[in-house]
Coordinates of C-alpha atoms in Angstrom, one line a residue:
M1 CA 8.2 49.8 61.3
L2 CA 6.4 50.1 57.8
S3 CA 7.1 54.2 57.6
S4 CA 4.0 56.8 56.9
V5 CA 5.8 56.8 53.2
L6 CA 4.5 53.5 53.3
D7 CA 0.8 53.8 53.8
Q8 CA 0.6 55.7 50.8
A9 CA 2.2 53.5 48.3
V10 CA -0.6 52.2 45.6
D11 CA 0.9 48.4 46.4
A12 CA -0.2 46.6 49.3
I13 CA 2.9 45.8 51.4
A14 CA 3.2 43.6 54.6
L15 CA 6.0 42.6 56.9
V16 CA 5.6 38.8 58.1
D17 CA 7.1 36.2 60.1
E18 CA 8.3 32.8 59.8
G19 CA 4.9 31.3 60.0
G20 CA 3.1 34.1 57.4
Y21 CA 1.7 35.9 60.4
F22 CA 1.3 39.4 59.2
I23 CA 3.2 41.7 61.7
E24 CA 2.7 45.4 59.7
V25 CA 0.5 46.3 56.6
N26 CA -0.3 49.5 54.8
T27 CA -3.3 51.1 53.7
A28 CA -3.3 49.5 50.7
A29 CA -2.7 46.1 52.4
C30 CA -5.5 46.6 54.8
K31 CA -8.2 47.3 52.0
L32 CA -6.7 44.3 49.9
L33 CA -7.3 42.0 52.8
G34 CA -10.7 43.5 54.3
L35 CA -8.4 43.9 57.4
T36 CA -7.7 46.8 59.8
P37 CA -4.2 47.0 61.1
K38 CA -5.1 45.8 64.9
T39 CA -6.9 42.3 63.3
A40 CA -4.1 41.6 60.7
S41 CA -1.9 40.1 63.3
T42 CA -4.4 37.0 63.8
H43 CA -3.7 36.2 60.2
T44 CA -2.0 34.6 58.0
L45 CA -1.3 34.9 54.4
S46 CA -2.1 31.6 53.6
N47 CA -5.9 32.0 55.3
F48 CA -6.5 34.2 52.1
T49 CA -4.5 32.2 49.3
G50 CA -4.6 28.5 50.3
V51 CA -1.2 28.2 49.7
P52 CA 1.2 27.1 52.3
F53 CA 3.5 30.0 53.2
D54 CA 7.4 29.2 52.8
P55 CA 9.8 32.0 52.8
K56 CA 12.7 29.3 52.8
P57 CA 14.6 28.6 49.4
Q58 CA 14.1 25.0 48.3
K59 CA 17.9 24.5 47.5
P60 CA 20.7 26.5 46.9
G61 CA 20.4 29.3 44.4
D62 CA 16.8 29.9 44.8
Q63 CA 17.1 32.7 46.9
D64 CA 16.3 35.2 44.0
D65 CA 13.4 33.0 43.3
N66 CA 11.4 34.6 45.9
Q67 CA 11.7 38.2 44.8
L68 CA 10.4 37.3 41.6
P69 CA 6.6 38.3 40.8
Q70 CA 4.1 35.1 41.3
E71 CA 0.9 35.2 41.0
C72 CA -2.4 33.6 43.2
L73 CA -6.1 33.5 43.5
L74 CA -6.9 35.8 46.9
S75 CA -10.0 35.9 49.0
S76 CA -10.3 38.8 51.3
A77 CA -12.2 38.6 54.5
N78 CA -14.9 40.4 53.2
G79 CA -15.6 37.7 50.6
V80 CA -13.7 39.6 47.5
R81 CA -11.7 37.4 44.9
R82 CA -9.0 39.1 43.8
Y83 CA -6.0 38.1 41.2
V84 CA -2.8 39.4 42.6
E85 CA 0.6 39.3 41.6
Y86 CA 3.2 39.3 44.7
T87 CA 6.8 39.2 45.9
L88 CA 8.4 37.9 48.6
T89 CA 12.1 39.3 49.7
P90 CA 13.0 37.1 52.8
N91 CA 15.0 38.3 55.6
V92 CA 15.0 41.8 55.4
H93 CA 15.1 41.7 59.6
P94 CA 16.1 39.1 61.1
N95 CA 12.9 36.2 60.7
R96 CA 10.9 39.1 59.0
H97 CA 10.1 38.9 55.3
L98 CA 8.5 41.8 53.1
L99 CA 5.6 41.0 51.2
I100 CA 4.3 43.0 48.3
L101 CA 1.3 42.3 46.5
R102 CA -0.6 44.1 43.3
D103 CA -3.9 43.6 42.2
V104 CA -4.1 42.7 38.5
T105 CA -7.8 41.6 38.4
A106 CA -8.3 43.8 35.8
R107 CA -5.6 42.6 33.7
K108 CA -6.1 38.9 34.3
E109 CA -10.0 39.8 33.0
Q110 CA -8.6 41.4 30.0
T111 CA -6.5 38.5 29.4
N112 CA -9.5 35.6 29.8
H113 CA -11.3 38.4 27.8
A114 CA -9.1 38.2 24.6
L115 CA -8.6 34.1 25.0
R116 CA -12.5 34.0 25.5
Q117 CA -12.5 36.1 22.1
E118 CA -10.1 34.5 20.7
R119 CA -11.7 30.7 21.4
Q120 CA -15.3 32.5 20.0
R121 CA -13.2 33.5 16.8
V122 CA -11.8 30.3 16.6
E123 CA -15.3 28.4 16.9
L124 CA -17.0 30.7 14.4
F125 CA -15.0 30.6 12.3
S126 CA -14.8 26.3 11.9
D127 CA -18.5 26.7 12.2
V128 CA -18.8 28.8 9.2
T129 CA -15.8 26.6 7.6
L130 CA -17.2 23.7 7.8
K131 CA -20.8 25.0 6.6
I132 CA -18.7 26.3 3.0
R133 CA -17.0 22.8 2.7
Q134 CA -20.5 21.0 3.1
S135 CA -21.1 22.1 -0.3
L136 CA -19.0 21.9 -3.8
H137 CA -21.1 24.6 -5.7
I138 CA -19.9 27.9 -5.6
R139 CA -23.2 29.4 -5.4
E140 CA -24.0 27.7 -2.5
I141 CA -20.8 28.2 -0.8
L142 CA -21.1 32.2 -1.4
Q143 CA -24.5 32.7 -0.1
T144 CA -23.9 30.9 2.9
T145 CA -20.7 32.9 3.5
V146 CA -22.8 36.4 3.4
T147 CA -25.7 34.6 5.6
E148 CA -23.3 33.7 8.4
V149 CA -20.7 36.8 8.2
Q150 CA -24.1 38.6 8.4
R151 CA -25.5 36.7 11.4
I152 CA -22.0 36.4 13.2
L153 CA -21.4 40.4 12.9
Q154 CA -24.7 41.6 13.3
A155 CA -24.3 43.8 10.4
D156 CA -27.1 45.5 8.5
R157 CA -25.9 44.1 5.1
V158 CA -23.1 41.5 3.7
L159 CA -22.6 40.9 0.1
I160 CA -19.8 39.7 -2.0
Y161 CA -18.8 41.9 -5.3
Q162 CA -17.7 40.2 -8.3
V163 CA -15.1 42.1 -10.3
L164 CA -16.3 41.0 -14.2
P165 CA -13.0 40.6 -16.8
D166 CA -14.2 44.1 -18.3
G167 CA -13.4 46.3 -15.0
T168 CA -16.8 46.4 -14.2
G169 CA -18.4 44.4 -11.5
K170 CA -21.7 43.4 -9.6
P171 CA -23.1 42.3 -6.4
I172 CA -24.1 38.4 -6.8
S173 CA -24.4 37.1 -3.3
E174 CA -26.1 39.0 -0.3
A175 CA -27.9 39.1 3.3
V176 CA -29.4 42.2 4.1
L177 CA -31.8 42.9 6.7
P178 CA -35.3 43.8 5.7
D179 CA -35.5 47.7 6.6
Y180 CA -32.4 48.1 3.8
P181 CA -32.8 47.9 -0.1
Q182 CA -31.2 44.7 -1.9
I183 CA -28.4 45.5 -3.9
V184 CA -28.2 41.7 -5.6
G185 CA -28.9 42.5 -9.3
M186 CA -27.5 45.5 -9.9
E187 CA -25.2 46.5 -12.2
F188 CA -22.2 49.1 -11.2
P189 CA -20.5 51.7 -14.0
E190 CA -16.7 51.3 -14.9
E191 CA -15.8 53.9 -12.6
V192 CA -17.3 52.7 -9.8
F193 CA -14.5 50.4 -9.1
P194 CA -11.4 51.8 -11.3
E195 CA -8.3 50.2 -12.3
D196 CA -6.2 51.5 -9.7
Y197 CA -8.5 50.3 -6.8
Q198 CA -8.3 47.0 -8.3
A199 CA -4.9 46.9 -8.0
L200 CA -4.7 47.7 -4.6
Y201 CA -7.1 45.2 -3.5
A202 CA -5.2 42.7 -5.6
R203 CA -2.2 43.4 -3.3
G204 CA -4.0 42.5 -0.1
R205 CA -5.9 45.9 1.0
V206 CA -8.3 45.9 3.5
R207 CA -10.2 48.8 5.0
A208 CA -12.3 49.2 7.9
I209 CA -14.2 52.5 7.5
A210 CA -16.4 53.8 10.7
D211 CA -17.9 56.4 9.2
V212 CA -18.1 57.1 5.8
H213 CA -18.6 61.1 6.3
D214 CA -15.3 61.4 8.2
P215 CA -13.1 63.1 6.1
A216 CA -10.8 61.3 7.6
A217 CA -12.1 57.7 6.0
G218 CA -10.5 59.2 2.6
L219 CA -13.5 58.3 0.5
A220 CA -14.0 60.4 -2.8
A221 CA -17.2 62.6 -2.5
C222 CA -18.7 60.8 -5.7
L223 CA -18.5 57.2 -3.5
V224 CA -19.7 58.8 -0.4
D225 CA -22.7 59.9 -2.8
F226 CA -23.0 56.5 -3.9
V227 CA -23.2 54.3 -1.1
N228 CA -25.7 57.3 0.5
Q229 CA -28.1 55.5 -1.7
F230 CA -28.0 53.0 -0.1
G231 CA -28.0 54.3 3.4
V232 CA -23.9 53.0 4.6
K233 CA -22.7 54.5 7.2
A234 CA -20.0 52.6 7.7
K235 CA -18.1 49.6 6.1
L236 CA -15.5 46.9 6.1
I237 CA -13.9 45.7 3.0
V238 CA -12.0 42.8 2.3
P239 CA -10.6 42.0 -1.2
I240 CA -11.5 37.9 -2.5
L241 CA -8.3 36.9 -4.5
Q242 CA -7.6 34.6 -7.0
T243 CA -4.2 32.7 -8.1
L244 CA -3.7 32.5 -11.5
D245 CA -2.9 29.6 -13.3
S246 CA 0.6 29.7 -13.6
S247 CA 0.9 26.9 -15.9
L248 CA -0.3 29.2 -18.6
Q249 CA 2.6 32.0 -18.0
Q250 CA 5.9 32.2 -17.5
P251 CA 6.7 31.2 -13.7
S252 CA 8.1 34.8 -12.6
K253 CA 4.7 36.6 -13.8
A254 CA 2.3 34.4 -11.7
Q255 CA 0.2 36.7 -9.4
N256 CA -2.8 36.9 -7.5
Q257 CA -6.0 38.8 -9.5
I258 CA -9.0 40.4 -7.7
W259 CA -11.8 37.9 -7.9
G260 CA -14.2 40.2 -5.7
L261 CA -14.5 41.8 -2.4
L262 CA -16.6 40.6 0.6
I263 CA -18.5 43.4 2.0
A264 CA -20.2 44.8 5.3
H265 CA -22.2 47.3 6.0
Q266 CA -23.7 48.8 9.0
C267 CA -26.6 51.5 8.0
N268 CA -28.3 52.1 11.1
S269 CA -25.1 54.1 12.5
P270 CA -21.6 54.8 12.1
R271 CA -19.3 51.8 13.5
Q272 CA -16.2 51.0 15.0
W273 CA -15.1 47.6 13.4
T274 CA -12.9 45.3 16.1
D275 CA -9.9 43.3 14.9
F276 CA -11.7 40.5 16.0
E277 CA -14.3 41.3 12.8
L278 CA -11.7 42.2 10.8
E279 CA -9.4 38.7 11.0
L280 CA -12.8 36.7 11.1
M281 CA -13.8 38.4 7.5
Q282 CA -10.0 38.1 6.0
Q283 CA -10.0 34.3 7.0
L284 CA -13.5 33.9 5.4
A285 CA -12.0 35.5 2.1
D286 CA -9.3 33.1 2.3
Q287 CA -11.8 30.3 2.6
I288 CA -13.8 31.9 -0.4
S289 CA -10.3 32.3 -2.6
I290 CA -10.2 28.3 -1.7
A291 CA -13.5 27.4 -2.6
L292 CA -13.2 29.4 -6.0
A293 CA -9.6 27.3 -6.7
Q294 CA -11.5 23.9 -6.1
A295 CA -14.5 24.7 -8.2
Q296 CA -12.4 25.5 -10.7
L297 CA -10.9 22.2 -10.5
L298 CA -14.3 20.3 -10.0
S299 CA -15.4 22.1 -13.3
Q300 CA -12.1 21.2 -14.9
L301 CA -12.9 17.5 -14.1
E302 CA -16.9 17.6 -15.0
D303 CA -15.6 18.4 -17.9
R304 CA -13.2 15.7 -18.5
V305 CA -16.2 13.5 -16.5
E306 CA -18.5 14.9 -19.6
A307 CA -16.2 13.9 -22.3
R308 CA -15.2 10.5 -20.9
T309 CA -18.9 9.6 -20.5
A310 CA -19.9 10.9 -24.1
E311 CA -17.0 8.2 -24.9
L312 CA -18.3 5.4 -23.0
Q313 CA -21.8 6.3 -24.1
Q314 CA -20.8 5.9 -27.7
A315 CA -19.1 2.5 -26.9
N316 CA -21.9 1.3 -25.2
R317 CA -24.4 1.7 -27.5
S318 CA -23.0 -1.5 -29.1
L319 CA -23.4 -3.2 -26.1
H320 CA -26.7 -2.2 -25.3
Q321 CA -28.1 -5.5 -27.4
E322 CA -25.7 -7.6 -26.4
I323 CA -26.8 -6.7 -22.5
D324 CA -30.6 -7.0 -23.3
D325 CA -29.8 -10.3 -24.9
R326 CA -27.9 -11.9 -21.7
I327 CA -30.4 -10.4 -19.0
Q328 CA -33.2 -12.2 -21.6
A329 CA -31.2 -15.6 -21.5
E330 CA -30.8 -15.2 -17.7
A331 CA -34.1 -14.5 -16.9
A332 CA -34.9 -17.6 -19.3
L333 CA -32.4 -19.9 -17.6
R334 CA -33.7 -18.9 -14.1
R335 CA -37.4 -19.7 -15.1
S336 CA -36.0 -23.1 -16.9
H337 CA -34.1 -23.4 -13.0
E338 CA -36.7 -22.9 -11.4
Q339 CA -39.2 -25.3 -13.5
M340 CA -36.5 -27.9 -13.1
H341 CA -37.1 -27.5 -9.2
E342 CA -41.1 -27.2 -8.9
L343 CA -40.1 -31.0 -11.5
I344 CA -37.8 -32.8 -9.2
S345 CA -40.0 -32.2 -6.6
L346 CA -43.4 -33.3 -8.0
V347 CA -41.6 -36.5 -9.4
S348 CA -39.7 -36.9 -6.2
H349 CA -42.7 -37.2 -4.5
E350 CA -44.4 -39.2 -7.2
L351 CA -41.4 -41.7 -7.2
R352 CA -41.0 -42.2 -3.1
T353 CA -44.6 -44.1 -2.4
P354 CA -43.7 -46.9 -5.3
L355 CA -40.2 -46.6 -4.6
T356 CA -41.0 -47.9 -1.1
S357 CA -43.7 -50.1 -1.6
L358 CA -41.2 -52.1 -4.1
H359 CA -38.5 -52.2 -1.4
S360 CA -41.1 -53.2 1.0
A361 CA -41.9 -56.1 -1.7
L362 CA -38.3 -56.9 -2.1
R363 CA -37.3 -57.4 1.3
I364 CA -40.3 -59.8 2.2
L365 CA -38.8 -61.8 -1.1
T366 CA -35.1 -61.9 0.3
T367 CA -36.9 -63.1 3.7
G368 CA -37.9 -66.8 1.8
Q369 CA -41.3 -66.6 3.0
L370 CA -42.8 -66.5 -0.4
G371 CA -40.7 -69.1 -1.4
S372 CA -36.9 -70.0 -2.3
L373 CA -35.3 -69.1 -5.0
T374 CA -32.6 -70.1 -7.1
S375 CA -28.7 -68.8 -6.2
D376 CA -29.1 -66.4 -9.4
G377 CA -32.3 -65.2 -8.4
Q378 CA -31.4 -64.5 -4.7
Q379 CA -28.5 -62.5 -6.1
M380 CA -31.1 -60.5 -8.6
L381 CA -33.1 -60.1 -6.0
A382 CA -30.1 -58.5 -3.5
M383 CA -29.3 -56.5 -6.6
A384 CA -32.7 -55.4 -7.3
D385 CA -33.4 -54.5 -3.0
D386 CA -30.1 -52.5 -3.4
I387 CA -30.9 -50.3 -6.2
T388 CA -34.2 -49.6 -4.7
G389 CA -32.8 -48.5 -1.5
R390 CA -30.3 -46.0 -3.2
L391 CA -33.3 -44.7 -5.1
I392 CA -35.3 -44.1 -1.8
R393 CA -32.3 -42.9 -0.1
L394 CA -32.3 -40.5 -3.4
V395 CA -35.3 -39.6 -3.7
N396 CA -35.4 -38.6 0.0
R397 CA -32.1 -36.2 -0.2
V398 CA -33.7 -34.2 -3.0
L399 CA -37.0 -33.6 -1.2
D400 CA -35.1 -32.7 1.9
L401 CA -32.7 -30.2 0.2
Q402 CA -36.2 -28.8 -1.9
R403 CA -37.4 -27.8 1.3
I404 CA -35.2 -26.3 2.8
E405 CA -34.0 -24.2 -0.2
S406 CA -37.3 -23.3 -0.9
G407 CA -37.7 -21.7 2.7
N408 CA -40.9 -24.4 3.2
I409 CA -39.2 -25.6 6.5
T410 CA -38.7 -23.3 10.1
M411 CA -35.8 -24.3 11.8
E412 CA -36.9 -24.8 15.4
K413 CA -34.3 -23.4 17.5
E414 CA -34.1 -24.2 21.0
T415 CA -31.4 -24.3 23.9
C416 CA -29.0 -28.0 22.8
D417 CA -26.3 -29.7 24.6
A418 CA -23.8 -30.1 21.3
A419 CA -22.1 -33.1 23.2
H420 CA -25.4 -34.7 23.4
L421 CA -26.1 -34.4 19.9
V422 CA -22.8 -35.8 18.6
T423 CA -23.9 -38.5 21.2
Q424 CA -27.1 -39.2 19.7
A425 CA -25.1 -39.3 16.3
V426 CA -22.6 -42.0 17.2
E427 CA -25.4 -44.4 18.8
A428 CA -27.6 -44.0 15.2
M429 CA -24.5 -44.5 13.0
Q430 CA -22.4 -47.5 15.5
L431 CA -24.4 -50.4 13.8
M432 CA -23.6 -49.0 10.3
A433 CA -19.8 -48.3 11.4
K434 CA -19.7 -52.0 13.2
Q435 CA -20.8 -53.1 9.5
H436 CA -17.5 -51.3 8.1
N437 CA -15.5 -52.5 10.8
I438 CA -14.9 -48.8 12.1
R439 CA -14.5 -47.3 15.6
L440 CA -15.9 -44.2 16.4
V441 CA -14.1 -42.2 19.5
T442 CA -15.5 -39.0 20.5
R443 CA -13.7 -36.3 22.5
L444 CA -16.9 -33.9 24.2
S445 CA -17.9 -31.3 26.3
P446 CA -20.9 -29.7 27.6
I447 CA -21.4 -26.9 25.2
Q448 CA -25.1 -24.9 25.1
I449 CA -26.1 -23.9 21.0
W450 CA -29.0 -22.4 19.9
A451 CA -30.3 -24.8 17.2
D452 CA -32.7 -26.9 16.1
P453 CA -31.9 -30.6 17.1
D454 CA -33.1 -33.0 14.4
Y455 CA -31.5 -31.1 11.9
I456 CA -28.1 -30.4 13.2
L457 CA -28.1 -34.2 14.2
Q458 CA -29.3 -35.3 10.4
A459 CA -26.0 -33.1 9.2
L460 CA -24.0 -34.9 11.9
T461 CA -25.3 -38.3 11.0
N462 CA -24.7 -37.2 7.0
L463 CA -20.8 -36.7 7.8
L464 CA -20.6 -39.6 9.6
S465 CA -22.1 -41.8 7.0
N466 CA -19.5 -40.4 5.1
A467 CA -16.4 -40.9 7.0
I468 CA -17.6 -44.5 7.7
K469 CA -18.1 -45.4 4.2
F470 CA -15.0 -44.0 3.1
S471 CA -12.8 -45.1 5.5
P472 CA -10.8 -48.7 5.4
P473 CA -12.1 -51.6 7.6
G474 CA -9.9 -51.0 11.0
E475 CA -9.7 -47.4 11.3
T476 CA -11.0 -44.9 13.5
V477 CA -13.0 -42.0 13.2
Y478 CA -12.9 -39.2 15.2
L479 CA -15.5 -36.7 16.7
T480 CA -14.8 -33.6 19.0
V481 CA -16.6 -30.2 19.7
E482 CA -15.1 -27.4 21.3
Q483 CA -16.0 -23.3 22.1
L484 CA -14.1 -20.6 20.4
D485 CA -15.0 -17.5 21.5
A486 CA -18.5 -16.8 20.0
E487 CA -18.1 -20.0 18.4
V488 CA -18.6 -24.0 18.5
R489 CA -16.6 -25.9 16.0
F490 CA -17.6 -29.5 15.3
Q491 CA -15.0 -32.3 14.0
V492 CA -15.1 -35.1 12.1
C493 CA -11.8 -36.7 10.9
D494 CA -11.5 -39.9 9.1
Q495 CA -8.5 -42.4 8.1
G496 CA -9.5 -42.7 4.1
Q497 CA -8.6 -42.1 0.8
G498 CA -8.5 -37.8 0.9
I499 CA -9.9 -35.4 -1.4
P500 CA -7.7 -33.6 -4.0
A501 CA -7.2 -29.9 -3.0
H502 CA -9.3 -28.7 -6.0
K503 CA -12.5 -30.7 -5.0
L504 CA -12.6 -29.6 -1.5
E505 CA -14.8 -26.6 -2.4
S506 CA -17.0 -28.6 -4.9
I507 CA -18.1 -31.6 -3.1
F508 CA -20.5 -29.3 -1.2
E509 CA -22.3 -28.4 -4.3
R510 CA -25.3 -30.7 -6.3
F511 CA -24.4 -34.3 -7.1
Q512 CA -20.9 -33.7 -6.9
Q513 CA -18.6 -36.5 -5.5
V514 CA -14.7 -37.4 -5.3
D515 CA -15.4 -40.2 -7.1
S516 CA -18.6 -41.0 -8.5
S517 CA -17.8 -44.8 -9.1
D518 CA -16.8 -45.5 -5.9
S519 CA -19.6 -43.2 -4.4
R520 CA -22.0 -45.3 -6.4
R521 CA -20.4 -48.3 -5.1
K522 CA -20.9 -47.4 -1.6
G523 CA -24.2 -46.0 -1.7
G524 CA -23.7 -41.9 -2.3
T525 CA -26.0 -39.6 -3.7
G526 CA -23.9 -36.3 -4.2
L527 CA -26.7 -34.1 -1.9
G528 CA -25.4 -35.2 1.5
L529 CA -23.0 -32.3 1.8
T530 CA -25.1 -30.2 0.1
I531 CA -27.9 -30.5 2.7
C532 CA -25.6 -30.4 5.0
R533 CA -23.8 -26.9 4.0
R534 CA -27.9 -25.4 3.7
I535 CA -28.4 -26.6 7.1
I536 CA -25.4 -25.2 8.7
E537 CA -25.8 -21.8 6.9
Q538 CA -29.5 -21.2 8.2
H539 CA -28.0 -22.0 11.5
G540 CA -25.5 -18.5 11.1
G541 CA -22.7 -21.1 11.0
R542 CA -20.3 -22.2 8.3
I543 CA -18.9 -25.8 6.8
W544 CA -15.6 -26.5 5.2
A545 CA -13.4 -29.7 4.4
E546 CA -9.1 -30.2 4.7
S547 CA -8.0 -33.1 3.5
T548 CA -4.2 -34.6 2.9
P549 CA -4.8 -37.3 -0.1
G550 CA -4.1 -40.7 0.9
K551 CA -4.3 -39.5 4.7
G552 CA -7.8 -39.1 5.6
S553 CA -10.2 -36.1 5.6
T554 CA -11.4 -33.5 7.9
F555 CA -14.8 -31.9 7.9
W556 CA -15.4 -28.9 9.9
F557 CA -18.7 -26.7 10.7
T558 CA -19.2 -24.1 13.3
L559 CA -22.4 -23.0 14.8
P560 CA -22.8 -19.8 17.2
A561 CA -22.5 -20.3 20.6
L562 CA -25.1 -19.7 23.3
R563 CA -24.2 -16.6 25.4
P564 CA -24.9 -17.1 29.2

């Protein structure tokens, strides 16, 4: 059905049926699909594209869409993969559809190449920009720029030429291959970079010269002779602009001025510079312009800092002696504090043995085994027994605190059941609670903690002792344990007189009590809560109190939960 004229067509043309099977194909189609006219009828278009064939419009009005070119990847019978653009004209004859395919592989690859090149340009630019911005020093920034541009462009030489205020100039940064002479350090006469050239570059002029000896390049003979000294055969020049400070002039006269040039040289042969290379150089020149502005701001900031530092140094000279005196006073206070401690410990050790013996003797006297005393004597004996007992407790507490704070003890931590420790503390304090007519109530759950059981038991009994002593007879003290995320929280709640808000923190310091007279009457030492805090902190926990005066207090402390 296809005429011989169609066989001469460049595009692949085929006639397919409703199922997409080829009925007739021209020569170009056979070549594209890797088929012969005889074998074509056994194949469908889907065999080569993997896309289901459907010549029918999806909805009314879509008829023309089939005639719009579409793209797909086509794999021929001989395994060659090509990108093709195709159009389908349905029902050129009843149940016959015209298919035109055009090989667009070259165009697709060209597009992909352009995209890859653009991505490479972006990546290279980002990489160089990052390296530039890692420094605030303009010299480092300029040297990094020429080094990276020379590496990326594979140029023989890359340099930055600074234009000086008097119209002369000099190269200040350079990256050059060992085979070619260095330019940095040379000074150039004024006529090498005249004012009319400066004005052109200040307006953004860019020059890409593929061959300096080509008359079409338009270089003056003197300039060609000059670059010949350095073996330059091709060069790419991009201006580095600097915006004048508009605050120093009228707004209408604010403008860019030429600061310098970013130049790439090719010395081994002429070179056709690409748009990619030109754009990269322009963007990096813009980055240098930004760096110059930042360096200018940094310089101004450093000047201000230097001036302010001088002022502060002048003001601080009068404070040096005061600071030295304060340091010496603090050192003396620290030494005194340390001496007061190694002393408290010594006195406490020396007092504990005789106090213990005295207390034992007094207890024996109260039994009447050594004879009876008068009523006044019994009263004096009871008073002495009470005082010695309080002194022994104070000495023991001081020694406990000194050992904990000095670090001379090691917490022997192990897996413990928090509920079991609370139960032990309640049992230990049950007699004292009965003597004060206080009921102890617990709400417990078996929770595993990592702790030294003896020291946690000591903290619990200290808190229970306080709660019992400061609760009116007939009241209840509550103890609970619960787990909150990674913490286990202990709570001791009494119904006593409460604690003023301004005392809630200070009661954990040494010898701090809510009411000294009341505490002495109840046998308090002012060290129990300090010891509790040190024990809890040694376990990585925290302790605090909440209280409503007249309605009681609640003491909380937390310990890290033992993870499964």
